[in-house]
PDB file of C-alpha atoms in Angstrom:
ATOM      1  CA  MET N1083      -4.780   0.676 -24.139  1.00 95.00           C
ATOM      2  CA  ALA N1084      -2.284  -1.248 -21.253  1.00 97.00           C
ATOM      3  CA  ILE N1085      -4.357  -2.087 -18.301  1.00 98.00           C
ATOM      4  CA  VAL N1086      -2.241  -2.796 -15.563  1.00 98.00           C
ATOM      5  CA  TYR N1087      -3.554  -4.790 -12.353  1.00 98.00           C
ATOM      6  CA  HIS N1088      -2.517  -6.483  -9.049  1.00 96.00           C
ATOM      7  CA  ALA N1089      -2.536  -9.784  -9.153  1.00 95.00           C
ATOM      8  CA  ASP N1090      -4.846 -10.684  -6.677  1.00 96.00           C
ATOM      9  CA  THR N1091      -8.656 -11.435  -7.346  1.00 97.00           C
ATOM     10  CA  ASP N1092      -9.639  -7.962  -6.765  1.00 97.00           C
ATOM     11  CA  GLY N1093      -7.102  -6.300  -9.192  1.00 98.00           C
ATOM     12  CA  THR N1094      -7.477  -9.036 -11.624  1.00 98.00           C
ATOM     13  CA  SER N1095     -11.559  -8.907 -11.728  1.00 98.00           C
ATOM     14  CA  SER N1096     -10.753  -5.335 -11.585  1.00 98.00           C
ATOM     15  CA  ALA N1097      -8.755  -5.805 -15.351  1.00 98.00           C
ATOM     16  CA  ALA N1098     -11.033  -8.366 -16.701  1.00 98.00           C
ATOM     17  CA  LEU N1099     -13.568  -5.584 -16.240  1.00 98.00           C
ATOM     18  CA  ALA N1100     -11.677  -3.094 -17.989  1.00 98.00           C
ATOM     19  CA  CYS N1101     -10.600  -5.225 -20.377  1.00 98.00           C
ATOM     20  CA  PHE N1102     -14.804  -6.344 -21.777  1.00 97.00           C
ATOM     21  CA  ALA N1103     -15.048  -2.123 -21.688  1.00 98.00           C
ATOM     22  CA  ALA N1104     -12.313  -1.331 -23.623  1.00 97.00           C
ATOM     23  CA  ARG N1105     -13.054  -3.432 -26.477  1.00 97.00           C
ATOM     24  CA  ALA N1106     -16.512  -2.626 -26.347  1.00 97.00           C
ATOM     25  CA  LEU N1107     -15.490   0.603 -27.060  1.00 96.00           C
ATOM     26  CA  GLY N1108     -13.320  -0.492 -29.584  1.00 96.00           C
ATOM     27  CA  ALA N1109     -10.151   0.162 -27.788  1.00 96.00           C
ATOM     28  CA  GLU N1110      -6.779  -2.228 -28.111  1.00 95.00           C
ATOM     29  CA  VAL N1111      -6.058  -3.688 -24.848  1.00 97.00           C
ATOM     30  CA  VAL N1112      -2.288  -4.786 -23.203  1.00 97.00           C
ATOM     31  CA  PRO N1113      -3.096  -6.257 -20.090  1.00 97.00           C
ATOM     32  CA  GLU N1114       0.069  -6.226 -17.653  1.00 97.00           C
ATOM     33  CA  THR N1115       1.115  -6.940 -13.930  1.00 97.00           C
ATOM     34  CA  PRO N1116       4.158  -6.919 -12.666  1.00 95.00           C
ATOM     35  CA  ASP N1117       6.081  -9.831 -12.913  1.00 93.00           C
ATOM     36  CA  LYS N1118       7.189 -11.854  -9.657  1.00 91.00           C
ATOM     37  CA  GLY N1119       8.853  -9.709  -6.646  1.00 84.00           C
ATOM     38  CA  GLU N1120       8.292  -6.645  -9.305  1.00 89.00           C
ATOM     39  CA  ASN N1121       5.864  -3.799  -8.465  1.00 90.00           C
ATOM     40  CA  VAL N1122       4.703  -1.333 -10.748  1.00 93.00           C
ATOM     41  CA  HIS N1123       7.477   1.425  -9.711  1.00 91.00           C
ATOM     42  CA  SER N1124      10.114  -0.828 -10.986  1.00 90.00           C
ATOM     43  CA  ALA N1125      12.123   0.405 -13.722  1.00 90.00           C
ATOM     44  CA  ALA N1126      11.630  -3.202 -15.390  1.00 91.00           C
ATOM     45  CA  PHE N1127       8.170  -3.109 -15.461  1.00 94.00           C
ATOM     46  CA  GLY N1128       8.021   0.542 -16.264  1.00 92.00           C
ATOM     47  CA  ALA N1129       9.660  -0.206 -19.701  1.00 92.00           C
ATOM     48  CA  ARG N1130       7.353  -2.634 -20.533  1.00 93.00           C
ATOM     49  CA  VAL N1131       4.564  -1.011 -20.399  1.00 93.00           C
ATOM     50  CA  ARG N1132       6.756   1.724 -22.776  1.00 91.00           C
ATOM     51  CA  ALA N1133       7.155  -1.094 -24.921  1.00 92.00           C
ATOM     52  CA  ALA N1134       3.760  -2.229 -25.036  1.00 92.00           C
ATOM     53  CA  GLY N1135       2.917   1.325 -27.414  1.00 93.00           C
ATOM     54  CA  ALA N1136       0.138   2.124 -25.699  1.00 94.00           C
ATOM     55  CA  ALA N1137      -1.217   5.436 -25.604  1.00 94.00           C
ATOM     56  CA  LEU N1138      -3.027   5.628 -22.216  1.00 96.00           C
ATOM     57  CA  ALA N1139      -2.077   3.000 -18.782  1.00 97.00           C
ATOM     58  CA  VAL N1140      -5.171   2.309 -16.992  1.00 98.00           C
ATOM     59  CA  VAL N1141      -3.472   1.192 -13.447  1.00 98.00           C
ATOM     60  CA  LEU N1142      -5.878  -1.172 -11.023  1.00 98.00           C
ATOM     61  CA  ASP N1143      -5.020  -1.892  -7.311  1.00 96.00           C
ATOM     62  CA  THR N1144      -1.783  -1.399  -7.411  1.00 94.00           C
ATOM     63  CA  GLY N1145      -1.296   1.485  -4.750  1.00 90.00           C
ATOM     64  CA  SER N1146      -0.110   4.965  -5.018  1.00 89.00           C
ATOM     65  CA  ARG N1147       2.745   7.335  -4.623  1.00 90.00           C
ATOM     66  CA  PRO N1148       3.799  10.389  -4.875  1.00 90.00           C
ATOM     67  CA  GLY N1149       5.274  11.369  -8.494  1.00 90.00           C
ATOM     68  CA  ARG N1150       4.582  10.215 -11.970  1.00 92.00           C
ATOM     69  CA  LEU N1151       4.149   6.269 -12.667  1.00 92.00           C
ATOM     70  CA  PHE N1152       4.694   5.986 -16.282  1.00 93.00           C
ATOM     71  CA  GLU N1153       5.453   8.121 -18.967  1.00 90.00           C
ATOM     72  CA  VAL N1154       2.115   8.036 -20.515  1.00 93.00           C
ATOM     73  CA  PRO N1155      -1.157   9.076 -19.636  1.00 95.00           C
ATOM     74  CA  THR N1156      -2.379   7.436 -16.626  1.00 96.00           C
ATOM     75  CA  VAL N1157      -5.594   6.863 -14.715  1.00 97.00           C
ATOM     76  CA  ILE N1158      -5.299   5.188 -11.028  1.00 97.00           C
ATOM     77  CA  VAL N1159      -8.224   3.422  -9.844  1.00 97.00           C
ATOM     78  CA  ASP N1160      -7.745   1.930  -6.210  1.00 95.00           C
ATOM     79  CA  HIS N1161      -9.088   1.496  -2.863  1.00 93.00           C
ATOM     80  CA  HIS N1162      -6.467   1.634  -0.757  1.00 90.00           C
ATOM     81  CA  ARG N1163      -5.320   4.247   1.605  1.00 83.00           C
ATOM     82  CA  ALA N1164      -3.735   7.435   0.098  1.00 85.00           C
ATOM     83  CA  ASP N1165      -2.324  10.851   1.336  1.00 81.00           C
ATOM     84  CA  PRO N1166      -4.507  13.481  -0.722  1.00 83.00           C
ATOM     85  CA  ALA N1167      -1.322  15.614  -0.105  1.00 82.00           C
ATOM     86  CA  ALA N1168       0.980  13.161  -1.543  1.00 84.00           C
ATOM     87  CA  ALA N1169      -1.239  11.537  -4.675  1.00 86.00           C
ATOM     88  CA  PRO N1170       0.364  10.531  -7.730  1.00 93.00           C
ATOM     89  CA  GLU N1171       1.195  12.787 -10.919  1.00 93.00           C
ATOM     90  CA  VAL N1172      -1.598  11.428 -13.380  1.00 95.00           C
ATOM     91  CA  GLU N1173      -4.694  12.359 -15.271  1.00 96.00           C
ATOM     92  CA  ALA N1174      -7.124  11.124 -13.229  1.00 95.00           C
ATOM     93  CA  PHE N1175      -6.789   9.088  -9.883  1.00 95.00           C
ATOM     94  CA  VAL N1176     -10.067   7.738  -8.455  1.00 94.00           C
ATOM     95  CA  SER N1177      -9.566   6.690  -4.792  1.00 92.00           C
ATOM     96  CA  THR N1178     -11.242   6.317  -1.653  1.00 87.00           C
ATOM     97  CA  PHE N1179      -8.360   8.594   0.132  1.00 79.00           C
ATOM     98  CA  GLY N1180      -9.317   6.798   3.732  1.00 72.00           C
ATOM     99  CA  GLY N1181      -9.109   3.216   2.609  1.00 69.00           C
ATOM    100  CA  ASP N1182     -12.630   2.673   2.597  1.00 74.00           C
ATOM    101  CA  PRO N1183     -12.920  -1.050   4.274  1.00 76.00           C
ATOM    102  CA  ALA N1184     -16.180  -1.519   2.779  1.00 83.00           C
ATOM    103  CA  THR N1185     -15.568  -1.381  -0.755  1.00 92.00           C
ATOM    104  CA  SER N1186     -13.290  -3.026  -3.321  1.00 96.00           C
ATOM    105  CA  THR N1187     -11.076  -1.454  -6.878  1.00 97.00           C
ATOM    106  CA  SER N1188     -13.395  -4.174  -8.784  1.00 98.00           C
ATOM    107  CA  ALA N1189     -16.270  -2.210  -6.956  1.00 97.00           C
ATOM    108  CA  LEU N1190     -14.900   1.172  -8.067  1.00 97.00           C
ATOM    109  CA  THR N1191     -13.896  -0.472 -11.622  1.00 98.00           C
ATOM    110  CA  PHE N1192     -17.411  -1.309 -12.235  1.00 98.00           C
ATOM    111  CA  GLU N1193     -19.518   2.022 -11.103  1.00 97.00           C
ATOM    112  CA  LEU N1194     -17.118   3.960 -13.147  1.00 97.00           C
ATOM    113  CA  LEU N1195     -17.788   1.741 -16.179  1.00 98.00           C
ATOM    114  CA  ALA N1196     -21.064   0.853 -16.234  1.00 97.00           C
ATOM    115  CA  PRO N1197     -23.092   4.360 -17.330  1.00 97.00           C
ATOM    116  CA  ILE N1198     -20.133   4.205 -20.503  1.00 97.00           C
ATOM    117  CA  ALA N1199     -19.930   0.452 -21.546  1.00 97.00           C
ATOM    118  CA  PRO N1200     -21.757  -2.796 -21.425  1.00 97.00           C
ATOM    119  CA  VAL N1201     -20.541  -4.549 -17.936  1.00 97.00           C
ATOM    120  CA  ALA N1202     -23.669  -5.138 -16.268  1.00 97.00           C
ATOM    121  CA  PRO N1203     -23.966  -8.641 -17.306  1.00 97.00           C
ATOM    122  CA  ARG N1204     -20.143  -8.697 -15.684  1.00 97.00           C
ATOM    123  CA  ALA N1205     -20.601  -7.289 -12.518  1.00 98.00           C
ATOM    124  CA  TRP N1206     -20.131 -10.977 -10.853  1.00 98.00           C
ATOM    125  CA  LEU N1207     -16.814  -9.877 -11.382  1.00 98.00           C
ATOM    126  CA  ALA N1208     -17.208  -6.615  -8.852  1.00 98.00           C
ATOM    127  CA  ALA N1209     -18.572  -9.485  -6.597  1.00 98.00           C
ATOM    128  CA  LEU N1210     -15.247 -11.529  -6.837  1.00 98.00           C
ATOM    129  CA  GLY N1211     -12.792  -8.808  -6.512  1.00 98.00           C
ATOM    130  CA  LEU N1212     -14.955  -7.526  -2.929  1.00 97.00           C
ATOM    131  CA  LEU N1213     -14.752 -11.001  -1.388  1.00 97.00           C
ATOM    132  CA  GLY N1214     -11.482 -11.524  -2.504  1.00 95.00           C
ATOM    133  CA  ASP N1215     -10.383  -8.487  -0.318  1.00 92.00           C
ATOM    134  CA  LEU N1216     -13.221  -8.284   2.220  1.00 91.00           C
ATOM    135  CA  GLY N1217     -14.471 -12.116   2.820  1.00 89.00           C
ATOM    136  CA  ASP N1218     -17.593 -12.486   4.314  1.00 88.00           C
ATOM    137  CA  VAL N1219     -18.412  -9.353   5.100  1.00 89.00           C
ATOM    138  CA  ALA N1220     -18.648  -8.846   1.560  1.00 94.00           C
ATOM    139  CA  ARG N1221     -21.609 -10.521   1.295  1.00 94.00           C
ATOM    140  CA  ARG N1222     -23.934  -7.117   2.724  1.00 93.00           C
ATOM    141  CA  HIS N1223     -22.531  -5.628  -0.560  1.00 96.00           C
ATOM    142  CA  PRO N1224     -24.767  -5.054  -2.832  1.00 96.00           C
ATOM    143  CA  LEU N1225     -23.175  -6.545  -5.867  1.00 97.00           C
ATOM    144  CA  VAL N1226     -22.282  -9.183  -4.009  1.00 97.00           C
ATOM    145  CA  ALA N1227     -25.698  -9.877  -2.702  1.00 97.00           C
ATOM    146  CA  ALA N1228     -26.938  -9.801  -6.240  1.00 98.00           C
ATOM    147  CA  ALA N1229     -24.250 -11.996  -7.808  1.00 98.00           C
ATOM    148  CA  ALA N1230     -25.041 -14.389  -5.163  1.00 97.00           C
ATOM    149  CA  ARG N1231     -28.416 -14.554  -5.881  1.00 97.00           C
ATOM    150  CA  GLN N1232     -27.990 -15.511  -9.589  1.00 97.00           C
ATOM    151  CA  HIS N1233     -24.721 -17.393  -9.531  1.00 97.00           C
ATOM    152  CA  GLY N1234     -24.555 -18.896  -5.987  1.00 97.00           C
ATOM    153  CA  PHE N1235     -22.425 -18.004  -2.664  1.00 96.00           C
ATOM    154  CA  ALA N1236     -20.381 -21.018  -3.408  1.00 96.00           C
ATOM    155  CA  ALA N1237     -19.859 -20.560  -6.832  1.00 97.00           C
ATOM    156  CA  LEU N1238     -18.550 -16.969  -6.073  1.00 97.00           C
ATOM    157  CA  ARG N1239     -16.246 -18.504  -3.436  1.00 97.00           C
ATOM    158  CA  GLU N1240     -14.488 -20.581  -5.077  1.00 97.00           C
ATOM    159  CA  ALA N1241     -13.703 -18.555  -7.943  1.00 97.00           C
ATOM    160  CA  VAL N1242     -11.852 -16.293  -5.712  1.00 97.00           C
ATOM    161  CA  SER N1243      -9.770 -19.168  -4.206  1.00 97.00           C
ATOM    162  CA  LEU N1244      -9.180 -20.152  -8.115  1.00 97.00           C
ATOM    163  CA  VAL N1245      -7.872 -16.928  -9.321  1.00 98.00           C
ATOM    164  CA  ASN N1246      -6.017 -15.882  -6.411  1.00 96.00           C
ATOM    165  CA  ALA N1247      -4.173 -19.515  -6.693  1.00 97.00           C
ATOM    166  CA  ALA N1248      -2.261 -17.995  -9.756  1.00 97.00           C
ATOM    167  CA  GLY N1249      -0.765 -14.828  -8.489  1.00 95.00           C
ATOM    168  CA  ARG N1250       0.204 -17.004  -5.400  1.00 96.00           C
ATOM    169  CA  SER N1251       1.740 -20.141  -7.651  1.00 97.00           C
ATOM    170  CA  ALA N1252       5.468 -20.587  -7.659  1.00 96.00           C
ATOM    171  CA  ALA N1253       5.440 -19.505 -11.051  1.00 93.00           C
ATOM    172  CA  HIS N1254       3.529 -16.234 -10.589  1.00 94.00           C
ATOM    173  CA  ASP N1255       1.414 -17.140 -13.575  1.00 93.00           C
ATOM    174  CA  ALA N1256      -1.127 -14.373 -13.040  1.00 92.00           C
ATOM    175  CA  GLY N1257      -2.041 -13.736 -16.413  1.00 95.00           C
ATOM    176  CA  VAL N1258      -4.172 -17.235 -16.740  1.00 97.00           C
ATOM    177  CA  ALA N1259      -6.388 -16.007 -14.227  1.00 97.00           C
ATOM    178  CA  LEU N1260      -7.099 -12.761 -16.325  1.00 98.00           C
ATOM    179  CA  ALA N1261      -7.411 -15.497 -19.368  1.00 97.00           C
ATOM    180  CA  ALA N1262      -9.784 -17.341 -17.556  1.00 97.00           C
ATOM    181  CA  LEU N1263     -11.811 -14.706 -16.459  1.00 98.00           C
ATOM    182  CA  LEU N1264     -11.789 -13.335 -20.039  1.00 97.00           C
ATOM    183  CA  GLU N1265     -13.273 -16.901 -20.790  1.00 95.00           C
ATOM    184  CA  ALA N1266     -15.883 -17.158 -18.211  1.00 96.00           C
ATOM    185  CA  GLU N1267     -19.846 -16.510 -18.771  1.00 96.00           C
ATOM    186  CA  ARG N1268     -20.137 -16.957 -15.390  1.00 97.00           C
ATOM    187  CA  PRO N1269     -18.252 -17.620 -11.928  1.00 97.00           C
ATOM    188  CA  ALA N1270     -18.792 -21.354 -11.793  1.00 97.00           C
ATOM    189  CA  ASP N1271     -17.110 -21.622 -15.550  1.00 97.00           C
ATOM    190  CA  LEU N1272     -13.730 -21.034 -13.771  1.00 96.00           C
ATOM    191  CA  ALA N1273     -13.960 -24.390 -11.056  1.00 94.00           C
ATOM    192  CA  ARG N1274     -15.793 -26.720 -14.112  1.00 93.00           C
ATOM    193  CA  GLY N1275     -15.481 -25.234 -17.465  1.00 90.00           C
ATOM    194  CA  ASP N1276     -12.931 -27.405 -19.981  1.00 90.00           C
ATOM    195  CA  GLY N1277     -10.981 -23.977 -21.315  1.00 91.00           C
ATOM    196  CA  GLU N1278      -7.499 -24.525 -20.710  1.00 94.00           C
ATOM    197  CA  ALA N1279      -7.074 -21.223 -18.697  1.00 96.00           C
ATOM    198  CA  ALA N1280      -9.640 -22.761 -16.298  1.00 96.00           C
ATOM    199  CA  ARG N1281      -8.426 -26.419 -16.302  1.00 96.00           C
ATOM    200  CA  ARG N1282      -4.722 -24.474 -15.693  1.00 96.00           C
ATOM    201  CA  LEU N1283      -6.352 -22.682 -13.388  1.00 96.00           C
ATOM    202  CA  ARG N1284      -7.164 -26.247 -10.832  1.00 97.00           C
ATOM    203  CA  ALA N1285      -3.911 -27.338 -10.884  1.00 97.00           C
ATOM    204  CA  LEU N1286      -2.345 -23.907  -9.570  1.00 97.00           C
ATOM    205  CA  ARG N1287      -4.943 -23.928  -6.677  1.00 97.00           C
ATOM    206  CA  GLU N1288      -3.595 -27.801  -5.829  1.00 97.00           C
ATOM    207  CA  ASP N1289      -0.214 -26.578  -5.767  1.00 97.00           C
ATOM    208  CA  VAL N1290      -0.711 -23.719  -3.623  1.00 97.00           C
ATOM    209  CA  ALA N1291      -3.670 -26.220  -1.324  1.00 97.00           C
ATOM    210  CA  ALA N1292      -0.242 -28.126  -0.967  1.00 97.00           C
ATOM    211  CA  ALA N1293       2.368 -25.466  -0.340  1.00 97.00           C
ATOM    212  CA  THR N1294      -0.231 -23.673   2.058  1.00 97.00           C
ATOM    213  CA  ARG N1295      -0.753 -27.027   4.207  1.00 96.00           C
ATOM    214  CA  ARG N1296       2.402 -27.323   4.364  1.00 96.00           C
ATOM    215  CA  ALA N1297       3.371 -23.886   5.707  1.00 97.00           C
ATOM    216  CA  ILE N1298       0.794 -23.779   8.095  1.00 96.00           C
ATOM    217  CA  ARG N1299       2.380 -26.430  10.201  1.00 95.00           C
ATOM    218  CA  ALA N1300       5.462 -23.896  10.823  1.00 96.00           C
ATOM    219  CA  ALA N1301       5.189 -23.413  14.577  1.00 94.00           C
ATOM    220  CA  PRO N1302       5.086 -19.213  15.884  1.00 97.00           C
ATOM    221  CA  ARG N1303       8.075 -18.003  17.835  1.00 97.00           C
ATOM    222  CA  VAL N1304       5.799 -15.419  20.238  1.00 97.00           C
ATOM    223  CA  TYR N1305       7.643 -12.051  21.554  1.00 97.00           C
ATOM    224  CA  GLY N1306       5.316  -9.934  22.961  1.00 96.00           C
ATOM    225  CA  ARG N1307       2.012  -8.959  21.257  1.00 96.00           C
ATOM    226  CA  TRP N1308       4.292 -10.228  17.976  1.00 98.00           C
ATOM    227  CA  ALA N1309       4.084 -13.640  16.802  1.00 97.00           C
ATOM    228  CA  VAL N1310       6.730 -14.288  14.414  1.00 98.00           C
ATOM    229  CA  ILE N1311       6.385 -17.169  11.589  1.00 98.00           C
ATOM    230  CA  GLU N1312       9.478 -18.113   9.135  1.00 98.00           C
ATOM    231  CA  LEU N1313       8.934 -19.782   6.058  1.00 98.00           C
ATOM    232  CA  ASP N1314      11.086 -20.623   3.024  1.00 97.00           C
ATOM    233  CA  GLU N1315       8.760 -20.836  -0.233  1.00 97.00           C
ATOM    234  CA  PRO N1316       8.507 -19.794  -3.566  1.00 97.00           C
ATOM    235  CA  TYR N1317       4.729 -19.655  -3.249  1.00 97.00           C
ATOM    236  CA  ARG N1318       3.203 -16.095  -2.262  1.00 96.00           C
ATOM    237  CA  ILE N1319       1.723 -17.835   0.626  1.00 97.00           C
ATOM    238  CA  HIS N1320       2.683 -15.593   3.366  1.00 97.00           C
ATOM    239  CA  GLY N1321      -0.638 -13.495   3.816  1.00 95.00           C
ATOM    240  CA  PRO N1322      -3.239 -16.647   3.796  1.00 95.00           C
ATOM    241  CA  VAL N1323      -0.775 -18.006   6.541  1.00 97.00           C
ATOM    242  CA  ALA N1324      -0.356 -14.954   8.475  1.00 97.00           C
ATOM    243  CA  SER N1325      -4.608 -14.703   8.070  1.00 94.00           C
ATOM    244  CA  ALA N1326      -4.779 -18.233   9.274  1.00 95.00           C
ATOM    245  CA  TRP N1327      -2.599 -18.001  12.432  1.00 96.00           C
ATOM    246  CA  THR N1328      -4.520 -14.697  13.668  1.00 94.00           C
ATOM    247  CA  ARG N1329      -7.681 -16.730  14.410  1.00 87.00           C
ATOM    248  CA  ARG N1330      -5.201 -18.802  16.667  1.00 91.00           C
ATOM    249  CA  LEU N1331      -3.826 -15.900  18.322  1.00 93.00           C
ATOM    250  CA  GLU N1332      -6.191 -13.411  18.805  1.00 87.00           C
ATOM    251  CA  GLY N1333      -5.402 -10.565  20.269  1.00 88.00           C
ATOM    252  CA  ARG N1334      -1.880 -10.936  18.579  1.00 95.00           C
ATOM    253  CA  ILE N1335      -0.110  -9.383  15.596  1.00 97.00           C
ATOM    254  CA  VAL N1336       0.701 -12.057  13.221  1.00 97.00           C
ATOM    255  CA  LEU N1337       4.326 -11.435  11.085  1.00 98.00           C
ATOM    256  CA  VAL N1338       4.933 -14.226   8.501  1.00 98.00           C
ATOM    257  CA  ALA N1339       8.267 -13.752   6.277  1.00 98.00           C
ATOM    258  CA  ASN N1340       9.005 -15.463   3.524  1.00 98.00           C
ATOM    259  CA  ARG N1341      12.881 -15.831   2.800  1.00 97.00           C
ATOM    260  CA  GLY N1342      12.051 -18.123  -0.620  1.00 97.00           C
ATOM    261  CA  TYR N1343       9.615 -16.235  -2.654  1.00 97.00           C
ATOM    262  CA  THR N1344      12.187 -14.276  -4.673  1.00 96.00           C
ATOM    263  CA  PRO N1345      16.223 -14.659  -4.329  1.00 95.00           C
ATOM    264  CA  GLY N1346      17.936 -11.713  -1.967  1.00 95.00           C
ATOM    265  CA  ARG N1347      14.515 -10.416  -0.537  1.00 96.00           C
ATOM    266  CA  VAL N1348      12.250 -11.401   2.490  1.00 97.00           C
ATOM    267  CA  HIS N1349       8.259 -10.836   1.976  1.00 97.00           C
ATOM    268  CA  PHE N1350       6.319 -10.604   4.709  1.00 97.00           C
ATOM    269  CA  SER N1351       2.716  -9.651   5.537  1.00 97.00           C
ATOM    270  CA  VAL N1352       1.308  -9.070   8.857  1.00 97.00           C
ATOM    271  CA  ARG N1353      -2.448  -9.752  10.303  1.00 97.00           C
ATOM    272  CA  SER N1354      -3.892  -9.437  13.487  1.00 95.00           C
ATOM    273  CA  HIS N1355      -7.577 -10.807  14.316  1.00 89.00           C
ATOM    274  CA  ALA N1356      -7.684  -7.481  16.771  1.00 88.00           C
ATOM    275  CA  PRO N1357      -8.358  -4.048  15.477  1.00 89.00           C
ATOM    276  CA  ILE N1358      -5.016  -2.783  15.507  1.00 92.00           C
ATOM    277  CA  ASP N1359      -3.501  -0.263  12.916  1.00 93.00           C
ATOM    278  CA  LEU N1360      -0.301  -2.524  11.721  1.00 95.00           C
ATOM    279  CA  ARG N1361       0.183  -0.077   9.519  1.00 93.00           C
ATOM    280  CA  ALA N1362       1.461   1.982  12.354  1.00 94.00           C
ATOM    281  CA  ALA N1363       2.586  -0.610  14.021  1.00 95.00           C
ATOM    282  CA  LEU N1364       5.006  -1.647  11.445  1.00 96.00           C
ATOM    283  CA  SER N1365       6.327   2.120  10.785  1.00 95.00           C
ATOM    284  CA  ALA N1366       6.961   2.459  14.382  1.00 95.00           C
ATOM    285  CA  LEU N1367       9.642  -0.443  14.273  1.00 96.00           C
ATOM    286  CA  LEU N1368      10.769   0.416  10.400  1.00 94.00           C
ATOM    287  CA  PRO N1369      10.059   4.122  10.563  1.00 93.00           C
ATOM    288  CA  ASP N1370      12.471   4.619   7.327  1.00 89.00           C
ATOM    289  CA  ALA N1371      12.084   1.433   5.681  1.00 85.00           C
ATOM    290  CA  GLY N1372      10.505   3.032   2.346  1.00 86.00           C
ATOM    291  CA  PRO N1373       7.582   2.665   0.384  1.00 87.00           C
ATOM    292  CA  ASP N1374       7.606  -1.311   0.057  1.00 87.00           C
ATOM    293  CA  VAL N1375       6.654  -1.632   4.086  1.00 92.00           C
ATOM    294  CA  ALA N1376       3.623  -0.846   5.516  1.00 88.00           C
ATOM    295  CA  ALA N1377       1.574   0.000   2.659  1.00 85.00           C
ATOM    296  CA  GLY N1378      -1.954  -1.795   2.055  1.00 82.00           C
ATOM    297  CA  HIS N1379      -4.616  -1.601   4.563  1.00 81.00           C
ATOM    298  CA  ASP N1380      -4.839  -0.877   8.117  1.00 85.00           C
ATOM    299  CA  ARG N1381      -5.855  -4.565   9.284  1.00 83.00           C
ATOM    300  CA  ALA N1382      -3.714  -6.032   6.194  1.00 89.00           C
ATOM    301  CA  THR N1383      -0.118  -4.844   5.176  1.00 94.00           C
ATOM    302  CA  GLY N1384       3.444  -6.001   5.379  1.00 95.00           C
ATOM    303  CA  GLY N1385       6.594  -5.377   2.843  1.00 94.00           C
ATOM    304  CA  ILE N1386       9.268  -6.378   0.721  1.00 95.00           C
ATOM    305  CA  VAL N1387      13.116  -5.765   2.273  1.00 95.00           C
ATOM    306  CA  GLU N1388      16.215  -7.276   2.435  1.00 96.00           C
ATOM    307  CA  PRO N1389      17.286  -9.899   4.360  1.00 97.00           C
ATOM    308  CA  ALA N1390      19.180  -7.506   6.570  1.00 96.00           C
ATOM    309  CA  VAL N1391      16.576  -5.368   7.001  1.00 96.00           C
ATOM    310  CA  PHE N1392      14.150  -7.896   8.200  1.00 97.00           C
ATOM    311  CA  ASP N1393      16.539  -9.166  10.608  1.00 97.00           C
ATOM    312  CA  GLU N1394      16.426  -5.325  11.964  1.00 97.00           C
ATOM    313  CA  LEU N1395      12.774  -5.674  12.147  1.00 97.00           C
ATOM    314  CA  LEU N1396      13.203  -8.730  14.456  1.00 97.00           C
ATOM    315  CA  ARG N1397      15.875  -7.252  16.955  1.00 97.00           C
ATOM    316  CA  ARG N1398      13.125  -4.541  17.501  1.00 97.00           C
ATOM    317  CA  ILE N1399      10.595  -6.385  17.790  1.00 97.00           C
ATOM    318  CA  GLN N1400      12.342  -8.562  20.369  1.00 97.00           C
ATOM    319  CA  GLY N1401      13.295  -4.836  21.870  1.00 96.00           C
ATOM    320  CA  GLU N1402       9.374  -3.868  22.181  1.00 96.00           C
ATOM    321  CA  ALA N1403       8.495  -7.370  23.853  1.00 94.00           C
ATOM    322  CA  ALA N1404      11.289  -7.092  26.216  1.00 93.00           C
ATOM    323  CA  GLN N1405      10.631  -3.851  26.902  1.00 90.00           C
ATOM    324  CA  GLY N1406       7.033  -4.272  27.908  1.00 81.00           C
ATOM    325  CA  ALA N1407       7.774  -7.369  29.584  1.00 81.00           C
ATOM    326  CA  ALA N1408       9.984  -5.292  32.373  1.00 77.00           C
ATOM    327  CA  ALA N1409       7.126  -2.533  32.647  1.00 66.00           C
TER     328      ALA N1409
END
């Protein structure tokens, strides 16, 4: 079985739950996550899944698109907004469809697996995914509340920070986060454990934190309702930097672009503290940009485009601001 996952806390904790369940049920597992700059729809990644020789692919927290994903039977579990009329061609698709803001893929995965596999002692993994995607709002979720009573909320938050660091690192060492979760008996093992994966996670977090502190000092350029920050970093920190700036620029849409993450591409994240449909705002500016733009959530989206496309996006943001000023 190939377990395919998004390299953030939600995807990685979902993958850990799936690994525990599959092994308990007697299956062999091959975890796979896209390399830096890839996604599950890229030809290179599909070739790796085929080469794994798995009879089934379980795909966790990677979004969804119409059409066939892999050439093997596939199950998708995902909490992002999906169009029921344009569902992927898979054997099973578990989705909230509307992009339920009160759940995560890890919670969906736990709910699916709990009746058939002994994952109850690992319920804290589902809590990590909830906290990673929803932040402190997730404290009200029963899985988070129960995990906090057992393990302490501080330990959960620190584990989220460590797992996220792997996927955000310049090396995109995502596999080490999954290895650390599979080694851990409790969340605190990530912060204090002496296993090789846990030690590596802590080193990666220091690197990512230093890069984030450097990047967050970049000043935004304001164009009407948009605030744009450009980075040139090999770390996937454009999302956290955008989130941090929304607290300073309440009411504006913050776009953080990173020209240094992968060669020849601009990765950007869009966030806002205000209740704005960011996917709609971005799609209005780049209506024909394709599926790599304006995916994700209404309040957390972004894109991956060629530099020329991003430059055009900037021109359209400036044009929208000029029209607003003239009105």
